[in-house]
Each structure stands twice: as structure tokens, then as C-alpha cells.
């Protein structure tokens, strides 16, 4: 546990990462552009480096968690910092695109920096707890070497692929799912509230849907794999009722329905193509066709 780890960035997430490493017994240093944000970490016992260069000099493993790759690039693409990173490990945990990860690896490799890309898929409060989940891609050998350190962030240090952009790609895919579900939940909350139903009751009902949702997701995967879209329990024409009714309800109550409009539009495209009697999974093909 004497490995020296530095965390660059002490925002909401960076602070959680640094604290988790320290609590696991790693020799942890932190640096943040705005030094006042490191005060609580300093009180906890972490070493706060006075400069970025000293933070990197003091570490074998450097973990970056700032707002994005652009800021990371501004920080690390300076001659003195590049020299300090030579022969060290750099783990990028700021959110970004697969191409940004690829670009970062192309920068790191010729400079003798061992680079692993990662993406965090939960809240700071989950970091350091069993549910903590971080996706990684790049060299599997490097991932396995770092795993004892990465497990400080939670039990789910998940290696998703050897191609460096694959953690960011998985993150984008998961965020697509989460954003859709969360915005949908908020839209439903408005209905519940306006119809004078108890708010806690909504959550209870949604929770009971979860096992069926899990089964429905598995069914979608199977149908996409086999392209078996004709076999269905609920045709797209039947599904169209849901956004149509919700849009009508929103119009009556003066509520925004820009979340539901594209859902009806996607189904409309399938119907127009003569596939209204096909399964919901067919929307995968509609989405792949691009915009109208
Ligand atoms: P945050 O609280 O807003 O912190 C942002 C961090 O980025 C701060 O340390 C900030 O430094 C630093 N920063 C911004 N611009 C910079 C620049 N030009 N140069 C140097 N440092 C700069 O954000 P956060 O929630 O911790 O998120 C950090 C990363 O984690 C993001 O990529 C985010 O997508 C990812 N993430 C967050 C969550 C979450 O729930 N919060 C979940 C998954 C992934 P200053 O303090 O000096 O401004």
C-alpha cells in the first residue's frame, strides 16, 4: 500500500477519488487549480501539492479527474509536465469521447507514459463503496497491474476492452440509457403531481417495473442480434399510444412535451415504412438511418 498516487482535480468527483485512495491506505497526494477546494482533503490527512509539477513528481500513478479532456490537455501538455510523467502511469477519469481518449493515447505513447483511459458511471457518494463502478480500456496488462489501486473506488473496476476508446464509448451508451430513463421519470412525476397522486407512490410503482424492464432489455438485445423484429408482444402501432396520450395530456396541462415528440416521430417513421406491426426493437434500425 506504499504506492504513491496523485489525483489531479479536487472537484466533487476528484475529491471523492482522492479520499477513497487515502482511506484504502495509499500514499495519496492531491492537486487542484483552485487550492481552497483541497482544504477538506488536507484536514483528512492527504498531502496537498503546491504545484502540478510537484504533484506529479511525488507519484508513480497519476489519476486525472477534471471537467474534460481539453482541461487535461492544457494541464499535461507542457514540456516540464511531460518530462515528469515519463515512465509513469497516467489514468484519465475525466469524461470524454472515444476520439478524445484515442488522441490522448497517441500523445502519451511516444512520451513513454503508460496510459489507461477510464469513465466513472456513478455519483461521488458511491466512490469507495461496493457499488462504485468505473469502466476502463486500454492495455489489459496495465489494468491488471493497477487493479489493487483502482479497487479503492469501488468493487466494480470493469475492464471493457483493449481499444483505448472503449471505456468512453461504453460510458456514452450507458448515459444515453440513464438520461432517457431519468428524463422520462421526471416527465411522469409531473403527471403524478398534477393528478394529485402521492409522490412516494410513483417511485414504488416504478420500482415494481424494474424486473420486467430488465427482461425487456434482454429481449431487445436478442431481437437486434437475430433481426427478428416481426415477432412481438406489443406492436409499434400499440406503443404509439403512449407518446400520443402523454402529448395530449401535456398540451391540456400546458406542460412541455419535447421529450415525447421524437418518440412518436420514430414510431411514425417505422409505420410509414410499413413496419407498424413490428416489435419495439425495430426502432434500433430507424435510429441507425439518421435524421429525416
Ligand atoms: P466539478 O465539481 O465541477 O469539478 C471540476 C474539476 O475540474 C475541478 O477540479 C476544477 O478545478 C477542474 N477544472 C475545470 N476546468 C479546469 C481547467 N481549465 N484547468 C484545470 N482544472 C480545471 O466536476 P465533477 O463533478 O467533479 O466532475 C469531474 C469529472 O468527473 C467530469 O469529467 C465529470 O463528467 C466526471 N463525472 C462526474 C460525476 C458526478 O456525479 N459528479 C459522475 C461521473 C463522471 P477548479 O476547482 O480549479 O475549478
CSV table of C-alpha atoms and ligand atoms in Angstrom, one decimal:
chain,number,residue,atom,x,y,z
A,1,UNK,CA,0.0,0.0,0.0
A,2,UNK,CA,3.0,2.3,-0.2
A,3,UNK,CA,2.3,3.1,-3.8
A,4,UNK,CA,2.3,6.8,-4.4
A,5,UNK,CA,-0.8,8.0,-6.1
A,6,UNK,CA,-1.6,11.6,-7.2
A,7,UNK,CA,-5.1,12.8,-8.0
A,8,UNK,CA,-5.3,15.9,-10.3
A,9,UNK,CA,-8.6,17.7,-9.7
A,10,UNK,CA,-10.4,18.1,-6.4
A,11,UNK,CA,-13.9,18.9,-7.7
A,12,UNK,CA,-16.9,16.8,-6.5
A,13,UNK,CA,-15.6,13.7,-8.1
A,14,UNK,CA,-11.8,14.2,-7.8
A,15,UNK,CA,-12.2,14.8,-4.0
A,16,UNK,CA,-14.2,11.5,-3.7
A,17,UNK,CA,-11.5,9.6,-5.6
A,18,UNK,CA,-8.6,11.1,-3.6
A,19,UNK,CA,-10.4,10.4,-0.3
A,20,UNK,CA,-11.1,6.8,-1.3
A,21,UNK,CA,-7.5,6.2,-2.2
A,22,UNK,CA,-6.3,7.7,1.1
A,23,UNK,CA,-8.8,5.7,3.1
A,24,UNK,CA,-7.5,2.5,1.4
A,25,UNK,CA,-4.1,3.3,2.7
A,26,UNK,CA,-2.4,4.6,-0.4
A,27,UNK,CA,0.2,7.4,-0.1
A,28,UNK,CA,-2.1,10.0,-1.7
A,29,UNK,CA,-1.3,13.5,-3.0
A,30,UNK,CA,-3.9,15.8,-4.5
A,31,UNK,CA,-3.6,19.0,-6.6
A,32,UNK,CA,-6.3,21.3,-7.8
A,33,UNK,CA,-6.2,24.5,-9.8
A,34,UNK,CA,-8.2,26.3,-7.1
A,35,UNK,CA,-6.3,25.3,-3.9
A,36,UNK,CA,-9.1,26.2,-1.5
A,37,UNK,CA,-11.0,23.1,-2.7
A,38,UNK,CA,-8.3,20.8,-1.3
A,39,UNK,CA,-8.8,22.0,2.3
A,40,UNK,CA,-11.1,19.3,3.5
A,41,UNK,CA,-8.8,16.7,1.9
A,42,UNK,CA,-5.9,18.2,3.7
A,43,UNK,CA,-7.8,18.0,7.0
A,44,UNK,CA,-8.5,14.4,6.3
A,45,UNK,CA,-4.7,13.8,6.1
A,46,UNK,CA,-3.9,13.8,2.4
A,47,UNK,CA,-0.8,15.6,1.1
A,48,UNK,CA,-1.7,18.7,-0.9
A,49,UNK,CA,0.9,19.5,-3.5
A,50,UNK,CA,1.7,23.2,-4.0
A,51,UNK,CA,2.1,22.8,-7.8
A,52,UNK,CA,1.1,20.4,-10.5
A,53,UNK,CA,4.7,19.6,-11.2
A,54,UNK,CA,5.3,18.6,-7.5
A,55,UNK,CA,2.1,16.6,-7.5
A,56,UNK,CA,3.4,14.5,-10.4
A,57,UNK,CA,6.9,14.3,-9.2
A,58,UNK,CA,5.6,12.8,-6.0
A,59,UNK,CA,3.7,10.0,-7.7
A,60,UNK,CA,4.1,6.7,-9.5
A,61,UNK,CA,0.5,6.7,-10.6
A,62,UNK,CA,-1.3,10.0,-11.7
A,63,UNK,CA,-5.1,10.0,-11.9
A,64,UNK,CA,-6.7,12.9,-13.6
A,65,UNK,CA,-10.3,14.0,-12.9
A,66,UNK,CA,-11.1,17.5,-14.1
A,67,UNK,CA,-14.1,18.7,-16.1
A,68,UNK,CA,-13.0,17.4,-19.5
A,69,UNK,CA,-10.1,16.3,-21.8
A,70,UNK,CA,-9.5,19.9,-23.0
A,71,UNK,CA,-8.6,20.9,-19.5
A,72,UNK,CA,-6.5,17.8,-19.0
A,73,UNK,CA,-4.6,18.6,-22.2
A,74,UNK,CA,-4.0,22.2,-21.0
A,75,UNK,CA,-2.5,20.8,-17.8
A,76,UNK,CA,-0.3,18.0,-19.1
A,77,UNK,CA,0.9,19.2,-22.5
A,78,UNK,CA,3.6,21.4,-21.1
A,79,UNK,CA,7.3,20.3,-21.5
A,80,UNK,CA,8.1,20.1,-17.8
A,81,UNK,CA,4.9,18.1,-17.0
A,82,UNK,CA,5.5,15.8,-20.0
A,83,UNK,CA,9.0,15.1,-18.7
A,84,UNK,CA,7.7,14.5,-15.2
A,85,UNK,CA,5.2,12.0,-16.5
A,86,UNK,CA,7.8,10.0,-18.4
A,87,UNK,CA,7.8,6.3,-17.2
A,88,UNK,CA,4.8,6.9,-15.0
A,89,UNK,CA,1.2,5.8,-15.3
A,90,UNK,CA,-1.5,8.2,-16.3
A,91,UNK,CA,-5.1,7.3,-15.7
A,92,UNK,CA,-7.7,9.6,-17.3
A,93,UNK,CA,-11.0,9.6,-15.4
A,94,UNK,CA,-12.5,12.8,-16.8
A,95,UNK,CA,-15.5,12.2,-19.0
A,96,UNK,CA,-14.9,12.4,-22.8
A,97,UNK,CA,-15.5,10.9,-26.2
A,98,UNK,CA,-13.8,7.8,-27.6
A,99,UNK,CA,-11.8,10.0,-30.1
A,100,UNK,CA,-10.5,12.2,-27.2
A,101,UNK,CA,-9.2,9.0,-25.5
A,102,UNK,CA,-7.5,7.9,-28.7
A,103,UNK,CA,-6.0,11.3,-29.2
A,104,UNK,CA,-4.7,11.2,-25.6
A,105,UNK,CA,-3.1,7.8,-26.1
A,106,UNK,CA,-1.4,9.0,-29.3
A,107,UNK,CA,0.1,11.8,-27.3
A,108,UNK,CA,1.1,9.6,-24.3
A,109,UNK,CA,2.7,6.7,-26.1
A,110,UNK,CA,5.7,8.5,-27.8
A,111,UNK,CA,6.4,10.3,-24.5
A,112,UNK,CA,6.8,7.0,-22.6
A,113,UNK,CA,3.7,7.5,-20.5
A,114,UNK,CA,1.7,4.4,-19.6
A,115,UNK,CA,-1.9,5.4,-20.4
A,116,UNK,CA,-5.2,3.9,-19.2
A,117,UNK,CA,-8.5,5.5,-20.0
A,118,UNK,CA,-11.5,5.3,-17.7
A,119,UNK,CA,-15.0,6.5,-17.2
A,120,UNK,CA,-16.9,6.9,-14.0
A,121,UNK,CA,-20.5,5.8,-14.2
A,122,UNK,CA,-21.9,6.8,-10.8
A,123,UNK,CA,-22.0,9.7,-8.2
A,124,UNK,CA,-19.2,10.8,-5.9
A,125,UNK,CA,-21.2,9.4,-3.0
A,126,UNK,CA,-20.8,5.8,-4.5
A,127,UNK,CA,-17.0,6.1,-4.8
A,128,UNK,CA,-15.1,3.9,-2.3
A,129,UNK,CA,-18.3,1.9,-1.6
A,130,UNK,CA,-19.1,-1.6,-3.0
A,131,UNK,CA,-21.3,-0.2,-5.7
A,132,UNK,CA,-18.6,2.2,-7.0
A,133,UNK,CA,-18.3,1.5,-10.8
A,134,UNK,CA,-15.5,2.7,-13.1
A,135,UNK,CA,-15.0,1.5,-16.7
A,136,UNK,CA,-11.5,1.1,-18.1
A,137,UNK,CA,-10.0,0.4,-21.5
A,138,UNK,CA,-6.5,0.1,-23.0
A,139,UNK,CA,-3.8,-2.3,-22.0
A,140,UNK,CA,-5.2,-5.2,-20.0
A,141,UNK,CA,-1.7,-5.8,-18.6
A,142,UNK,CA,-1.7,-2.3,-17.2
A,143,UNK,CA,-5.2,-2.6,-15.9
A,144,UNK,CA,-4.4,-5.8,-14.0
A,145,UNK,CA,-1.3,-4.2,-12.6
A,146,UNK,CA,-3.3,-1.2,-11.4
A,147,UNK,CA,-6.3,-3.1,-10.2
A,148,UNK,CA,-5.4,-3.1,-6.5
A,149,UNK,CA,-5.4,0.7,-6.7
A,150,UNK,CA,-8.5,1.0,-8.9
A,151,UNK,CA,-10.5,-1.1,-6.5
A,152,UNK,CA,-10.2,1.7,-4.0
A,153,UNK,CA,-13.0,3.4,-6.0
A,154,UNK,CA,-15.5,0.5,-5.5
A,155,UNK,CA,-15.9,-3.2,-6.2
A,156,UNK,CA,-16.7,-2.7,-9.9
A,157,UNK,CA,-13.4,-1.8,-11.7
A,158,UNK,CA,-14.6,-3.1,-15.0
A,159,UNK,CA,-12.2,-3.6,-18.0
A,160,UNK,CA,-14.4,-3.2,-21.1
A,161,UNK,CA,-11.9,-3.5,-23.9
A,162,UNK,CA,-8.3,-3.2,-25.2
A,163,UNK,CA,-9.1,-0.4,-27.6
A,164,UNK,CA,-8.5,2.8,-25.7
A,165,UNK,CA,-11.8,4.5,-26.7
A,166,UNK,CA,-14.0,1.7,-25.5
A,167,UNK,CA,-14.5,2.9,-21.9
A,168,UNK,CA,-15.6,6.3,-23.2
A,169,UNK,CA,-17.9,4.6,-25.7
A,170,UNK,CA,-19.5,2.4,-23.0
A,171,UNK,CA,-19.9,5.5,-20.9
A,172,UNK,CA,-21.8,7.3,-23.7
A,173,UNK,CA,-24.0,4.3,-24.3
A,174,UNK,CA,-24.8,4.0,-20.6
A,175,UNK,CA,-25.5,7.7,-20.3
A,176,UNK,CA,-27.9,7.5,-23.2
A,177,UNK,CA,-29.9,4.9,-21.3
A,178,UNK,CA,-29.7,6.7,-18.0
A,179,UNK,CA,-30.6,10.1,-19.4
A,180,UNK,CA,-33.7,8.7,-21.2
A,181,UNK,CA,-34.9,6.9,-18.1
A,182,UNK,CA,-34.3,9.8,-15.8
A,183,UNK,CA,-35.9,12.5,-18.0
A,184,UNK,CA,-38.8,10.0,-18.5
A,185,UNK,CA,-39.1,9.6,-14.8
A,186,UNK,CA,-39.3,13.4,-14.3
A,187,UNK,CA,-42.0,13.7,-17.0
A,188,UNK,CA,-44.0,11.0,-15.2
A,189,UNK,CA,-43.5,12.8,-11.9
A,190,UNK,CA,-45.3,15.9,-13.4
A,191,UNK,CA,-48.3,13.8,-14.3
A,192,UNK,CA,-48.4,12.2,-10.9
A,193,UNK,CA,-48.2,15.5,-9.1
A,194,UNK,CA,-50.8,17.3,-11.3
A,195,UNK,CA,-53.2,14.4,-10.8
A,196,UNK,CA,-52.8,14.7,-7.0
A,197,UNK,CA,-51.2,11.3,-6.6
A,198,UNK,CA,-48.8,10.8,-3.7
A,199,UNK,CA,-45.2,11.3,-5.0
A,200,UNK,CA,-43.8,8.4,-3.0
A,201,UNK,CA,-46.3,6.1,-4.7
A,202,UNK,CA,-44.8,6.8,-8.1
A,203,UNK,CA,-41.4,5.6,-7.1
A,204,UNK,CA,-42.9,2.5,-5.6
A,205,UNK,CA,-44.8,1.6,-8.8
A,206,UNK,CA,-41.7,2.4,-11.0
A,207,UNK,CA,-39.6,0.1,-8.8
A,208,UNK,CA,-42.0,-2.8,-9.3
A,209,UNK,CA,-41.5,-2.4,-13.1
A,210,UNK,CA,-37.7,-3.0,-12.8
A,211,UNK,CA,-37.6,-6.8,-13.2
A,212,UNK,CA,-39.8,-6.6,-16.3
A,213,UNK,CA,-37.6,-3.7,-17.7
A,214,UNK,CA,-34.6,-5.9,-17.3
A,215,UNK,CA,-36.3,-8.7,-19.2
A,216,UNK,CA,-37.4,-6.3,-21.9
A,217,UNK,CA,-33.8,-5.0,-22.3
A,218,UNK,CA,-32.6,-8.6,-22.8
A,219,UNK,CA,-35.4,-9.2,-25.3
A,220,UNK,CA,-34.3,-6.1,-27.3
A,221,UNK,CA,-30.7,-7.4,-27.4
A,222,UNK,CA,-31.8,-10.8,-28.7
A,223,UNK,CA,-34.1,-9.3,-31.4
A,224,UNK,CA,-31.4,-6.9,-32.6
A,225,UNK,CA,-28.9,-9.7,-32.8
A,226,UNK,CA,-31.2,-12.0,-34.8
A,227,UNK,CA,-33.1,-9.2,-36.6
A,228,UNK,CA,-36.2,-10.9,-35.6
A,229,UNK,CA,-38.4,-7.8,-35.5
A,230,UNK,CA,-41.6,-9.4,-36.7
A,231,UNK,CA,-42.2,-11.4,-33.6
A,232,UNK,CA,-43.7,-9.2,-30.9
A,233,UNK,CA,-45.9,-9.0,-27.8
A,234,UNK,CA,-46.7,-5.3,-28.4
A,235,UNK,CA,-46.5,-3.8,-32.0
A,236,UNK,CA,-45.1,-0.4,-32.6
A,237,UNK,CA,-48.7,0.8,-33.5
A,238,UNK,CA,-49.7,-0.2,-30.0
A,239,UNK,CA,-46.7,1.5,-28.5
A,240,UNK,CA,-47.6,4.7,-30.4
A,241,UNK,CA,-50.5,5.2,-27.9
A,242,UNK,CA,-48.1,6.0,-25.1
A,243,UNK,CA,-46.4,9.2,-26.5
A,244,UNK,CA,-49.7,10.2,-28.2
A,245,UNK,CA,-51.6,10.1,-24.9
A,246,UNK,CA,-48.7,11.8,-23.0
A,247,UNK,CA,-48.5,14.6,-25.5
A,248,UNK,CA,-52.3,15.1,-25.3
A,249,UNK,CA,-52.1,15.2,-21.5
A,250,UNK,CA,-49.1,17.7,-21.6
A,251,UNK,CA,-51.0,20.0,-24.1
A,252,UNK,CA,-54.1,20.0,-21.8
A,253,UNK,CA,-52.0,20.9,-18.8
A,254,UNK,CA,-49.6,23.4,-20.5
A,255,UNK,CA,-46.6,21.1,-19.9
A,256,UNK,CA,-43.5,20.7,-22.1
A,257,UNK,CA,-43.7,17.5,-24.3
A,258,UNK,CA,-40.4,17.9,-26.3
A,259,UNK,CA,-39.3,14.6,-24.7
A,260,UNK,CA,-42.3,12.6,-26.2
A,261,UNK,CA,-42.4,14.3,-29.6
A,262,UNK,CA,-39.4,12.4,-31.1
A,263,UNK,CA,-40.6,9.1,-29.7
A,264,UNK,CA,-43.8,9.5,-31.6
A,265,UNK,CA,-41.7,10.6,-34.6
A,266,UNK,CA,-39.6,7.5,-34.5
A,267,UNK,CA,-42.6,5.2,-34.4
A,268,UNK,CA,-44.2,7.3,-37.2
A,269,UNK,CA,-41.1,6.6,-39.4
A,270,UNK,CA,-41.5,2.8,-38.8
A,271,UNK,CA,-45.2,2.9,-39.5
A,272,UNK,CA,-44.5,4.9,-42.8
A,273,UNK,CA,-42.1,2.1,-43.8
A,274,UNK,CA,-44.8,-0.5,-43.3
A,275,UNK,CA,-43.4,-1.8,-40.1
A,276,UNK,CA,-46.1,-0.7,-37.6
A,277,UNK,CA,-46.9,-4.3,-36.7
A,278,UNK,CA,-43.3,-5.0,-35.8
A,279,UNK,CA,-41.6,-5.0,-32.4
A,280,UNK,CA,-40.2,-2.0,-30.5
A,281,UNK,CA,-36.7,-3.3,-31.2
A,282,UNK,CA,-37.1,-2.2,-34.8
A,283,UNK,CA,-36.6,1.4,-33.7
A,284,UNK,CA,-32.9,0.4,-33.5
A,285,UNK,CA,-32.9,0.2,-37.3
A,286,UNK,CA,-34.9,3.5,-37.5
A,287,UNK,CA,-32.4,5.3,-35.3
A,288,UNK,CA,-29.5,4.0,-37.4
A,289,UNK,CA,-31.0,5.5,-40.5
A,290,UNK,CA,-30.1,9.0,-39.2
A,291,UNK,CA,-32.2,12.2,-39.3
A,292,UNK,CA,-35.0,12.8,-41.8
B,1,LIG,P1,-16.7,19.7,-10.7
B,1,LIG,O1,-17.1,19.5,-9.3
B,1,LIG,O2,-17.3,20.9,-11.4
B,1,LIG,O3,-15.1,19.8,-10.7
B,1,LIG,C1,-14.4,20.2,-11.9
B,1,LIG,C2,-13.0,20.0,-11.7
B,1,LIG,O4,-12.3,20.3,-12.9
B,1,LIG,C3,-12.4,20.9,-10.6
B,1,LIG,O5,-11.3,20.3,-10.0
B,1,LIG,C4,-11.9,22.1,-11.5
B,1,LIG,O6,-10.9,22.9,-10.9
B,1,LIG,C5,-11.3,21.3,-12.7
B,1,LIG,N1,-11.1,22.2,-13.8
B,1,LIG,C6,-12.1,22.8,-14.6
B,1,LIG,N2,-11.5,23.5,-15.6
B,1,LIG,C7,-10.2,23.4,-15.4
B,1,LIG,C8,-9.0,23.9,-16.2
B,1,LIG,N3,-9.2,24.6,-17.3
B,1,LIG,N4,-7.8,23.6,-15.7
B,1,LIG,C9,-7.7,22.8,-14.6
B,1,LIG,N5,-8.7,22.3,-13.9
B,1,LIG,C10,-9.9,22.6,-14.3
B,1,LIG,O7,-17.0,18.4,-11.6
B,1,LIG,P2,-17.1,16.9,-11.1
B,1,LIG,O8,-18.5,16.6,-10.8
B,1,LIG,O9,-16.0,16.7,-10.1
B,1,LIG,O10,-16.7,16.2,-12.5
B,1,LIG,C11,-15.4,15.9,-12.8
B,1,LIG,C12,-15.3,14.9,-13.9
B,1,LIG,O11,-15.9,13.7,-13.4
B,1,LIG,C13,-16.1,15.3,-15.2
B,1,LIG,O12,-15.5,14.9,-16.3
B,1,LIG,C14,-17.4,14.6,-15.0
B,1,LIG,O13,-18.1,14.3,-16.2
B,1,LIG,C15,-16.9,13.3,-14.3
B,1,LIG,N6,-18.0,12.6,-13.6
B,1,LIG,C16,-18.7,13.2,-12.6
B,1,LIG,C17,-19.8,12.6,-12.0
B,1,LIG,C18,-20.5,13.3,-10.9
B,1,LIG,O14,-21.6,12.7,-10.4
B,1,LIG,N7,-20.1,14.4,-10.4
B,1,LIG,C19,-20.1,11.3,-12.4
B,1,LIG,C20,-19.4,10.7,-13.4
B,1,LIG,C21,-18.4,11.3,-14.0
B,1,LIG,P3,-11.2,24.2,-10.1
B,1,LIG,O15,-11.7,23.8,-8.8
B,1,LIG,O16,-10.0,25.0,-10.1
B,1,LIG,O17,-12.3,24.9,-10.9
